[in-house]
Amino acid sequence: MSANYLDGLNERQREAVITLQGPVMIIAGAGSGKTKVLTTRIAHLMRNGVDAFNILSLTFTNKAAKEMKERVEKILGSNEARNLYIGTFHSVFARLLRSDAPKMGYPSDFTIYDADDAKSVVKTIINELNLDDKHYKPNLVYNRISAAKNSLIGPEAYQVDYYLQQEDQRASRPLTGKIYDLYVKRCYKNGAMDFDDLLFKMYQLLKGFPDVLAKYQHKFKYIMIDEYQDTNPAQYEIVKLLGAVHENICVVGDDAQSIYSFRGATIQNILQFEKDYDDVKVVKLEQNYRSTKSILGVANEVIAKNKGQIEKNLWTDNVEGDKIKLVRTNTDNEEGKSVADTIAELKLRNHFANRDFCILYRTNAQSRSFEESLRRQAIPYRIFGGLSFYQRKEIKDFIAYLRIISNSRDEEALKRIINYPVRGIGKTTLEKVAIIANDQNITFWEVLERASEFGFKGGTLEAIANFVIMIQSFRVMLDKHNAYEVAVQVGKSTGIVKELFNDKTTEGLARYENVQELLNSIKEFTETPTEDGELLDDKSLGIYLQQITLLTDADNTNDENSDVVKLMTIHASKGLEFPVVFNVGLEEGLFPSGLSINSREELEEERRLFYVAVTRAKSRLFITYANSRYRFGQLQQNEPSRFLEEIPEKYLDRSYAGGGLRNSGAMGGGASWGNMFDKRKAPGAAAGPSRPAQQEPRPRVISSPTAANHTPSANFTADDPATMEVGMDVEHQKFGFGKIIGLEGAPNNRIATVMFPKAGGEKKIMLNYAKLMIVRQ
DNA sequence: GGGCGCAGCCTTTTT
DNA sequence: GGCTGCGCCC
């Protein structure tokens, strides 16, 4: 234990740490040691006799939570910190809801629907209502529902809210409220909560059950909220309820870094905090330890353009540092090349490692040109964001099995896997199931269990019965086996693992490896003791599932072991820092986004986003933009971002990266720059060690050999499906020769499993469609 | 069932 | 430009 953990703090930080009682607001400028203050404060609470079980600390990302817990542990030199309630709003509430969800009619193993699941439910409902999906786009409707929930507006309130109704009328979606209502009911029936429900239901739980509220008010004597500027009304109300008795609420944030209003965050929460409680102690952390004077100077100049901020003056003792490099290129590809070239050069000259670099963009779609140029330079990189591991199809499929085992009401999971792998329960059957389920108001699973009552017959009934028995056998296993053992059995019994193993295509191999990785992660989960004091011995499937749904790709950003250049959106970079930062795509329409320039509020949020981007850099900052780039498959001319004009010239070192030419003039309305160099687009014209310009096409995944052209035998004629039997050698027009190793399905709709040694292994063939010729019986 | 081609969407950002 | 979902074929 380090006794003098207070020594390393500056005066302000110290003040923030030792003020333990009552409401405290810490305004923490970028790079001002916020995490240090938060963690030290928690440690200090515990040193002063506060039980870890009584401290609740809410963060925005899992990564931030993990880091905090580790740092508290380090200060304390003990594992007491494991008893702290530190986590994201979503994960902590999911945990609390586990014990109390049954009070509201949900199973304690309720499923958490991610955005994909939720949109799928919305889509189903739109279809069921026979609404035209030109107007009722699932995506937009879902966003609308999400926004309502984040403002604690339920379906009833929604449908009588004048302004909401007006908006929906104007958008030609008058029935959005109706969809919302049905959506909520459907999720309930499915025993599922979406991300927003974790907040909304938590709120309803506290509001509706005074004993529960009292329990948690008593439990959480000290509450700390990180990134308070990004909280939404639901989070705000919950915090207010939980803290109402002790009022030991410490919020930390920076209004200048509020960038999540699109998700319902209200910057007002932080601006108004002083009015919410009596005697709020406000501490401002204004010394920046991260960046050079130049970088911070730019940041301050930019953010000064925003109105209505909490007054502060961010300063640093650090060196002046280099000017900010502002690089213009002709195209997005050249932008990528310029960045990759610069990275290569800095590595060579200044001995930077790959991990010292980060490329920050406004939208995920911008990553492509950088990926290509980095690959060409053989610079290892990793993209954060985008599809997380758990969103891959093969992983979602596998997890769907675990979900339906854990929660039989989970209709979305059931739909995913009822016919994967193929078992003869097709679209028609599923439609019948859906109709019966809606009609009788029972779950899909119940319909399947009682399939014979509902008139399913023959092969279909048999297939359903087998499926039901299989899932039930997994459930029985749960009593005596942990999540990993059940998962392994699922892989075996369903044949998924074998099927993926037999697929020898490149993609198939990757899928197989991913599933293996999933199994490993489940194993790891069952073998690691939970940090969660109350659930120490429970390593059940339900907990595992709830946990992984709340995991993001960005949570792995701190993987210090891998020496790679990082690519991510600015949003994902919040809270991180890098020696060298490239802030790319500074163009009108892109950054600020064309969708966010219609009001002062929107534009100010874009500017805060730019502020966040600038303040990620420690020693070197590059800002780049291109005259033209491909968007939507079309070449688009762009003007330089208005934010560039807000940077005083003295901070900038301008250059043009197309041919090493210098542009000396000020930015006299970028339009004139447009065509100057257009004609010299030849690949070799670019600066740098131009290789003999063989612009190698991007390495592509080789397309699957299953498409390999087998030339059918001259005498090929299809044989009658009814005559096929297991063990026969057959020929397929495309896949070549193979052996039937399985037969299933109704007599009039037989499905053969055939092993094709030369075409990727086992395939399921529907004999009614694909023709097979018997070669040898 | 699944492969293929086409249409339409997407591009704001995520727990 | 890339991805998804859909309808059509075998």
mmCIF file of C-alpha atoms in Angstrom, chain A residues 64-193:
data_model
loop_
_atom_site.group_PDB
_atom_site.id
_atom_site.type_symbol
_atom_site.label_atom_id
_atom_site.label_comp_id
_atom_site.label_asym_id
_atom_site.label_seq_id
_atom_site.Cartn_x
_atom_site.Cartn_y
_atom_site.Cartn_z
ATOM 1 C CA ALA A 64 -12.906 2.949 -18.241
ATOM 2 C CA ALA A 65 -14.473 0.867 -15.482
ATOM 3 C CA LYS A 66 -11.833 -1.791 -15.732
ATOM 4 C CA GLU A 67 -9.032 0.712 -15.683
ATOM 5 C CA MET A 68 -10.462 2.436 -12.642
ATOM 6 C CA LYS A 69 -10.807 -0.766 -10.731
ATOM 7 C CA GLU A 70 -7.239 -1.723 -11.505
ATOM 8 C CA ARG A 71 -5.880 1.622 -10.477
ATOM 9 C CA VAL A 72 -7.792 1.651 -7.211
ATOM 10 C CA GLU A 73 -6.420 -1.793 -6.488
ATOM 11 C CA LYS A 74 -2.947 -0.547 -7.183
ATOM 12 C CA ILE A 75 -3.260 2.393 -4.816
ATOM 13 C CA LEU A 76 -4.729 0.255 -2.073
ATOM 14 C CA GLY A 77 -2.425 -2.653 -2.669
ATOM 15 C CA SER A 78 -5.226 -5.051 -1.905
ATOM 16 C CA ASN A 79 -8.092 -6.713 -3.623
ATOM 17 C CA GLU A 80 -10.700 -4.909 -1.581
ATOM 18 C CA ALA A 81 -11.500 -3.008 -4.747
ATOM 19 C CA ARG A 82 -13.233 -6.052 -6.160
ATOM 20 C CA ASN A 83 -16.173 -5.305 -3.922
ATOM 21 C CA LEU A 84 -16.730 -1.915 -5.459
ATOM 22 C CA TYR A 85 -19.639 -1.409 -7.760
ATOM 23 C CA ILE A 86 -17.740 -0.030 -10.745
ATOM 24 C CA GLY A 87 -19.124 -0.428 -14.204
ATOM 25 C CA THR A 88 -21.043 1.162 -17.009
ATOM 26 C CA PHE A 89 -24.548 2.360 -16.352
ATOM 27 C CA HIS A 90 -25.747 -0.485 -18.511
ATOM 28 C CA SER A 91 -23.760 -3.284 -16.953
ATOM 29 C CA VAL A 92 -24.336 -2.225 -13.351
ATOM 30 C CA PHE A 93 -28.064 -1.858 -13.925
ATOM 31 C CA ALA A 94 -28.210 -5.166 -15.746
ATOM 32 C CA ARG A 95 -26.672 -6.695 -12.683
ATOM 33 C CA LEU A 96 -29.106 -5.028 -10.320
ATOM 34 C CA LEU A 97 -32.042 -5.912 -12.533
ATOM 35 C CA ARG A 98 -31.078 -9.559 -12.472
ATOM 36 C CA SER A 99 -32.313 -9.873 -8.939
ATOM 37 C CA ASP A 100 -35.366 -7.651 -9.219
ATOM 38 C CA ALA A 101 -36.554 -8.146 -12.792
ATOM 39 C CA PRO A 102 -39.040 -10.858 -11.718
ATOM 40 C CA LYS A 103 -40.887 -8.168 -9.777
ATOM 41 C CA MET A 104 -41.732 -6.663 -13.131
ATOM 42 C CA GLY A 105 -42.558 -9.910 -14.863
ATOM 43 C CA TYR A 106 -39.207 -10.524 -16.512
ATOM 44 C CA PRO A 107 -37.183 -13.663 -15.966
ATOM 45 C CA SER A 108 -34.016 -13.029 -13.981
ATOM 46 C CA ASP A 109 -32.177 -14.524 -16.939
ATOM 47 C CA PHE A 110 -33.731 -11.942 -19.207
ATOM 48 C CA THR A 111 -32.032 -11.546 -22.538
ATOM 49 C CA ILE A 112 -30.424 -8.267 -23.509
ATOM 50 C CA TYR A 113 -31.258 -7.357 -27.072
ATOM 51 C CA ASP A 114 -28.551 -5.543 -28.914
ATOM 52 C CA ALA A 115 -29.420 -2.992 -31.585
ATOM 53 C CA ASP A 116 -29.642 -5.693 -34.258
ATOM 54 C CA ASP A 117 -32.092 -7.777 -32.277
ATOM 55 C CA ALA A 118 -34.122 -4.708 -31.442
ATOM 56 C CA LYS A 119 -34.320 -3.573 -35.047
ATOM 57 C CA SER A 120 -35.340 -7.035 -36.072
ATOM 58 C CA VAL A 121 -38.236 -6.931 -33.598
ATOM 59 C CA VAL A 122 -39.271 -3.521 -34.925
ATOM 60 C CA LYS A 123 -39.148 -4.852 -38.446
ATOM 61 C CA THR A 124 -41.282 -7.846 -37.559
ATOM 62 C CA ILE A 125 -43.897 -5.569 -36.059
ATOM 63 C CA ILE A 126 -43.911 -3.225 -39.043
ATOM 64 C CA ASN A 127 -44.475 -6.237 -41.258
ATOM 65 C CA GLU A 128 -47.211 -7.597 -39.043
ATOM 66 C CA LEU A 129 -49.014 -4.284 -39.191
ATOM 67 C CA ASN A 130 -48.720 -4.381 -42.963
ATOM 68 C CA LEU A 131 -47.108 -0.975 -42.989
ATOM 69 C CA ASP A 132 -45.150 0.111 -45.970
ATOM 70 C CA ASP A 133 -41.501 0.015 -45.104
ATOM 71 C CA LYS A 134 -40.659 2.878 -47.402
ATOM 72 C CA HIS A 135 -41.974 5.208 -44.752
ATOM 73 C CA TYR A 136 -41.565 2.970 -41.782
ATOM 74 C CA LYS A 137 -37.888 2.192 -41.900
ATOM 75 C CA PRO A 138 -37.024 -0.078 -38.998
ATOM 76 C CA ASN A 139 -33.844 1.831 -38.360
ATOM 77 C CA LEU A 140 -35.524 5.194 -38.000
ATOM 78 C CA VAL A 141 -38.445 3.862 -36.010
ATOM 79 C CA TYR A 142 -36.070 2.136 -33.648
ATOM 80 C CA ASN A 143 -34.070 5.326 -33.163
ATOM 81 C CA ARG A 144 -37.251 7.101 -32.313
ATOM 82 C CA ILE A 145 -38.212 4.495 -29.743
ATOM 83 C CA SER A 146 -34.740 4.611 -28.303
ATOM 84 C CA ALA A 147 -34.839 8.379 -27.945
ATOM 85 C CA ALA A 148 -38.205 8.167 -26.198
ATOM 86 C CA LYS A 149 -36.936 5.617 -23.709
ATOM 87 C CA ASN A 150 -33.861 7.667 -22.957
ATOM 88 C CA SER A 151 -36.174 10.502 -22.061
ATOM 89 C CA LEU A 152 -38.306 8.182 -19.943
ATOM 90 C CA ILE A 153 -41.273 8.497 -22.261
ATOM 91 C CA GLY A 154 -43.201 5.245 -22.369
ATOM 92 C CA PRO A 155 -45.549 4.162 -25.180
ATOM 93 C CA GLU A 156 -48.649 5.607 -23.493
ATOM 94 C CA ALA A 157 -47.066 8.987 -22.918
ATOM 95 C CA TYR A 158 -45.613 8.881 -26.390
ATOM 96 C CA GLN A 159 -48.972 8.405 -28.027
ATOM 97 C CA VAL A 160 -50.548 11.362 -26.329
ATOM 98 C CA ASP A 161 -47.593 13.719 -26.652
ATOM 99 C CA TYR A 162 -48.587 16.477 -28.996
ATOM 100 C CA TYR A 163 -45.136 17.333 -30.296
ATOM 101 C CA LEU A 164 -44.041 13.773 -30.807
ATOM 102 C CA GLN A 165 -47.229 13.060 -32.698
ATOM 103 C CA GLN A 166 -46.720 16.145 -34.828
ATOM 104 C CA GLU A 167 -43.197 15.058 -35.665
ATOM 105 C CA ASP A 168 -44.337 11.597 -36.619
ATOM 106 C CA GLN A 169 -47.121 13.042 -38.756
ATOM 107 C CA ARG A 170 -44.655 15.219 -40.571
ATOM 108 C CA ALA A 171 -42.357 12.264 -41.154
ATOM 109 C CA SER A 172 -45.307 10.273 -42.544
ATOM 110 C CA ARG A 173 -44.987 7.798 -39.713
ATOM 111 C CA PRO A 174 -48.104 8.486 -37.666
ATOM 112 C CA LEU A 175 -48.177 4.963 -36.288
ATOM 113 C CA THR A 176 -44.763 5.090 -34.690
ATOM 114 C CA GLY A 177 -46.363 5.247 -31.253
ATOM 115 C CA LYS A 178 -48.388 2.154 -32.012
ATOM 116 C CA ILE A 179 -45.256 0.323 -33.120
ATOM 117 C CA TYR A 180 -43.521 1.487 -29.958
ATOM 118 C CA ASP A 181 -46.358 0.057 -27.891
ATOM 119 C CA LEU A 182 -46.267 -3.303 -29.662
ATOM 120 C CA TYR A 183 -42.480 -3.347 -29.539
ATOM 121 C CA VAL A 184 -42.477 -2.977 -25.777
ATOM 122 C CA LYS A 185 -45.061 -5.710 -25.425
ATOM 123 C CA ARG A 186 -43.139 -8.022 -27.722
ATOM 124 C CA CYS A 187 -39.878 -7.537 -25.868
ATOM 125 C CA TYR A 188 -41.696 -8.236 -22.646
ATOM 126 C CA LYS A 189 -43.188 -11.400 -24.070
ATOM 127 C CA ASN A 190 -39.723 -12.418 -25.233
ATOM 128 C CA GLY A 191 -38.315 -11.854 -21.768
ATOM 129 C CA ALA A 192 -35.926 -9.361 -23.258
ATOM 130 C CA MET A 193 -34.691 -5.866 -22.532
#
